């Protein structure tokens, strides 16, 4: 795999990225930006599959790593939701042109919503894959028992077991507290463009109830939720990827027709 390019934002803040240029008929369609999840990076199955999908259609595509993730600079434990949303805003502003379709996976769905609130003119549509808005508050903090909350406040961190790694998830006090500055499900959330939410019924990390809550919360004239029976949080099997591709084709058509 080719080495990523680096976007230097400051001497100690560099974002690694891969960018695919539009060509042919794809130049007339919005570009696609993939926003990854918590502790994931741009080499994951969905990100690479989307790059191939975009290249086949001549579409502009961007995948990148937030600071502290993958090949970007910084330490993971130093970051929080607002930092990673800032990274995404820099990437969209400096590495893309015109309105983009934001594809946010898990935490990336939250970050996509933050971008839509911050820079709606640069968003053509939003596709959430097991989107996890406000998860630091509604999942992590709400799920901590009294002992875990006390440890977090006392020590500044708490360790949680991970289903995806032998290493535990380390949750910092700053992640929780800073997340409260970026909640999107407490206030009105206008999204004046197509929104598509993809959600597996077997997702134990972000259950379908979260998708239903998000669907009910957004102020959007064209919002749809697709529940996929048996799909888990990864949403990266052949069936799920085919659904993702079909969703992007459909939403592109909706954009072109002004629906």
PDB file of N, CA, C and O in Angstrom, residues 34-48 63-66 68-72:
ATOM      1  N   UNK A  34     -14.584   9.803   4.114  1.00  0.00           N
ATOM      2  CA  UNK A  34     -14.830   8.785   5.135  1.00  0.00           C
ATOM      3  C   UNK A  34     -14.281   9.252   6.472  1.00  0.00           C
ATOM      4  O   UNK A  34     -13.127   9.682   6.580  1.00  0.00           O
ATOM      5  N   UNK A  35     -15.133   9.156   7.497  1.00  0.00           N
ATOM      6  CA  UNK A  35     -14.770   9.539   8.858  1.00  0.00           C
ATOM      7  C   UNK A  35     -14.800   8.286   9.717  1.00  0.00           C
ATOM      8  O   UNK A  35     -15.861   7.686   9.929  1.00  0.00           O
ATOM      9  N   UNK A  36     -13.629   7.886  10.195  1.00  0.00           N
ATOM     10  CA  UNK A  36     -13.505   6.630  10.912  1.00  0.00           C
ATOM     11  C   UNK A  36     -13.966   6.696  12.357  1.00  0.00           C
ATOM     12  O   UNK A  36     -14.358   7.746  12.872  1.00  0.00           O
ATOM     13  N   UNK A  37     -13.884   5.562  13.011  1.00  0.00           N
ATOM     14  CA  UNK A  37     -14.381   5.423  14.364  1.00  0.00           C
ATOM     15  C   UNK A  37     -13.312   5.576  15.429  1.00  0.00           C
ATOM     16  O   UNK A  37     -12.145   5.850  15.145  1.00  0.00           O
ATOM     17  N   UNK A  38     -13.724   5.378  16.653  1.00  0.00           N
ATOM     18  CA  UNK A  38     -12.883   5.509  17.843  1.00  0.00           C
ATOM     19  C   UNK A  38     -11.787   4.457  17.813  1.00  0.00           C
ATOM     20  O   UNK A  38     -12.048   3.272  17.732  1.00  0.00           O
ATOM     21  N   UNK A  39     -10.546   4.919  17.809  1.00  0.00           N
ATOM     22  CA  UNK A  39      -9.369   4.049  17.784  1.00  0.00           C
ATOM     23  C   UNK A  39      -9.200   3.290  16.482  1.00  0.00           C
ATOM     24  O   UNK A  39      -8.377   2.381  16.396  1.00  0.00           O
ATOM     25  N   UNK A  40      -9.939   3.637  15.448  1.00  0.00           N
ATOM     26  CA  UNK A  40      -9.747   2.990  14.149  1.00  0.00           C
ATOM     27  C   UNK A  40      -8.876   3.881  13.274  1.00  0.00           C
ATOM     28  O   UNK A  40      -8.479   4.970  13.681  1.00  0.00           O
ATOM     29  N   UNK A  41      -8.569   3.416  12.075  1.00  0.00           N
ATOM     30  CA  UNK A  41      -7.757   4.244  11.177  1.00  0.00           C
ATOM     31  C   UNK A  41      -8.240   4.055   9.749  1.00  0.00           C
ATOM     32  O   UNK A  41      -9.172   3.293   9.478  1.00  0.00           O
ATOM     33  N   UNK A  42      -7.573   4.753   8.821  1.00  0.00           N
ATOM     34  CA  UNK A  42      -8.054   4.797   7.444  1.00  0.00           C
ATOM     35  C   UNK A  42      -7.676   3.562   6.630  1.00  0.00           C
ATOM     36  O   UNK A  42      -7.947   3.508   5.434  1.00  0.00           O
ATOM     37  N   UNK A  43      -7.045   2.566   7.264  1.00  0.00           N
ATOM     38  CA  UNK A  43      -6.716   1.325   6.552  1.00  0.00           C
ATOM     39  C   UNK A  43      -7.774   0.249   6.769  1.00  0.00           C
ATOM     40  O   UNK A  43      -7.599  -0.879   6.313  1.00  0.00           O
ATOM     41  N   UNK A  44      -8.867   0.576   7.455  1.00  0.00           N
ATOM     42  CA  UNK A  44      -9.912  -0.397   7.726  1.00  0.00           C
ATOM     43  C   UNK A  44     -10.670  -0.811   6.472  1.00  0.00           C
ATOM     44  O   UNK A  44     -10.588  -0.178   5.413  1.00  0.00           O
ATOM     45  N   UNK A  45     -11.423  -1.896   6.602  1.00  0.00           N
ATOM     46  CA  UNK A  45     -12.113  -2.493   5.461  1.00  0.00           C
ATOM     47  C   UNK A  45     -13.031  -1.500   4.764  1.00  0.00           C
ATOM     48  O   UNK A  45     -13.022  -1.364   3.535  1.00  0.00           O
ATOM     49  N   UNK A  46     -13.862  -0.790   5.520  1.00  0.00           N
ATOM     50  CA  UNK A  46     -14.832   0.123   4.894  1.00  0.00           C
ATOM     51  C   UNK A  46     -14.131   1.264   4.166  1.00  0.00           C
ATOM     52  O   UNK A  46     -14.529   1.644   3.066  1.00  0.00           O
ATOM     53  N   UNK A  47     -13.086   1.820   4.777  1.00  0.00           N
ATOM     54  CA  UNK A  47     -12.392   2.953   4.162  1.00  0.00           C
ATOM     55  C   UNK A  47     -11.756   2.548   2.833  1.00  0.00           C
ATOM     56  O   UNK A  47     -11.878   3.269   1.830  1.00  0.00           O
ATOM     57  N   UNK A  48     -11.081   1.413   2.819  1.00  0.00           N
ATOM     58  CA  UNK A  48     -10.405   0.962   1.596  1.00  0.00           C
ATOM     59  C   UNK A  48     -11.435   0.544   0.543  1.00  0.00           C
ATOM     60  O   UNK A  48     -11.283   0.832  -0.656  1.00  0.00           O
ATOM     61  N   UNK A  63      -9.851   9.737   2.596  1.00  0.00           N
ATOM     62  CA  UNK A  63      -9.807   9.043   3.886  1.00  0.00           C
ATOM     63  C   UNK A  63      -8.579   9.562   4.629  1.00  0.00           C
ATOM     64  O   UNK A  63      -7.549   9.861   4.012  1.00  0.00           O
ATOM     65  N   UNK A  64      -8.673   9.682   5.926  1.00  0.00           N
ATOM     66  CA  UNK A  64      -7.573  10.254   6.698  1.00  0.00           C
ATOM     67  C   UNK A  64      -7.632   9.730   8.128  1.00  0.00           C
ATOM     68  O   UNK A  64      -8.619   9.117   8.555  1.00  0.00           O
ATOM     69  N   UNK A  65      -6.560   9.987   8.857  1.00  0.00           N
ATOM     70  CA  UNK A  65      -6.492   9.626  10.273  1.00  0.00           C
ATOM     71  C   UNK A  65      -6.575  10.873  11.134  1.00  0.00           C
ATOM     72  O   UNK A  65      -5.866  11.860  10.883  1.00  0.00           O
ATOM     73  N   UNK A  66      -7.433  10.835  12.160  1.00  0.00           N
ATOM     74  CA  UNK A  66      -7.425  11.898  13.151  1.00  0.00           C
ATOM     75  C   UNK A  66      -6.084  11.882  13.892  1.00  0.00           C
ATOM     76  O   UNK A  66      -5.366  10.873  13.888  1.00  0.00           O
ATOM     77  N   UNK A  68      -3.497  11.225  16.689  1.00  0.00           N
ATOM     78  CA  UNK A  68      -3.471  10.123  17.647  1.00  0.00           C
ATOM     79  C   UNK A  68      -4.010   8.817  17.100  1.00  0.00           C
ATOM     80  O   UNK A  68      -4.104   7.831  17.829  1.00  0.00           O
ATOM     81  N   UNK A  69      -4.385   8.802  15.833  1.00  0.00           N
ATOM     82  CA  UNK A  69      -4.887   7.593  15.181  1.00  0.00           C
ATOM     83  C   UNK A  69      -3.977   7.259  13.994  1.00  0.00           C
ATOM     84  O   UNK A  69      -3.482   8.156  13.310  1.00  0.00           O
ATOM     85  N   UNK A  70      -3.801   5.982  13.737  1.00  0.00           N
ATOM     86  CA  UNK A  70      -3.101   5.547  12.536  1.00  0.00           C
ATOM     87  C   UNK A  70      -1.754   6.209  12.350  1.00  0.00           C
ATOM     88  O   UNK A  70      -0.917   6.234  13.249  1.00  0.00           O
ATOM     89  N   UNK A  71      -1.554   6.794  11.163  1.00  0.00           N
ATOM     90  CA  UNK A  71      -0.267   7.379  10.798  1.00  0.00           C
ATOM     91  C   UNK A  71      -0.172   8.870  11.089  1.00  0.00           C
ATOM     92  O   UNK A  71       0.833   9.503  10.743  1.00  0.00           O
ATOM     93  N   UNK A  72      -1.189   9.452  11.699  1.00  0.00           N
ATOM     94  CA  UNK A  72      -1.128  10.879  12.035  1.00  0.00           C
ATOM     95  C   UNK A  72      -0.328  11.103  13.310  1.00  0.00           C
ATOM     96  O   UNK A  72      -0.073  10.173  14.078  1.00  0.00           O
TER      97      UNK A  72
END
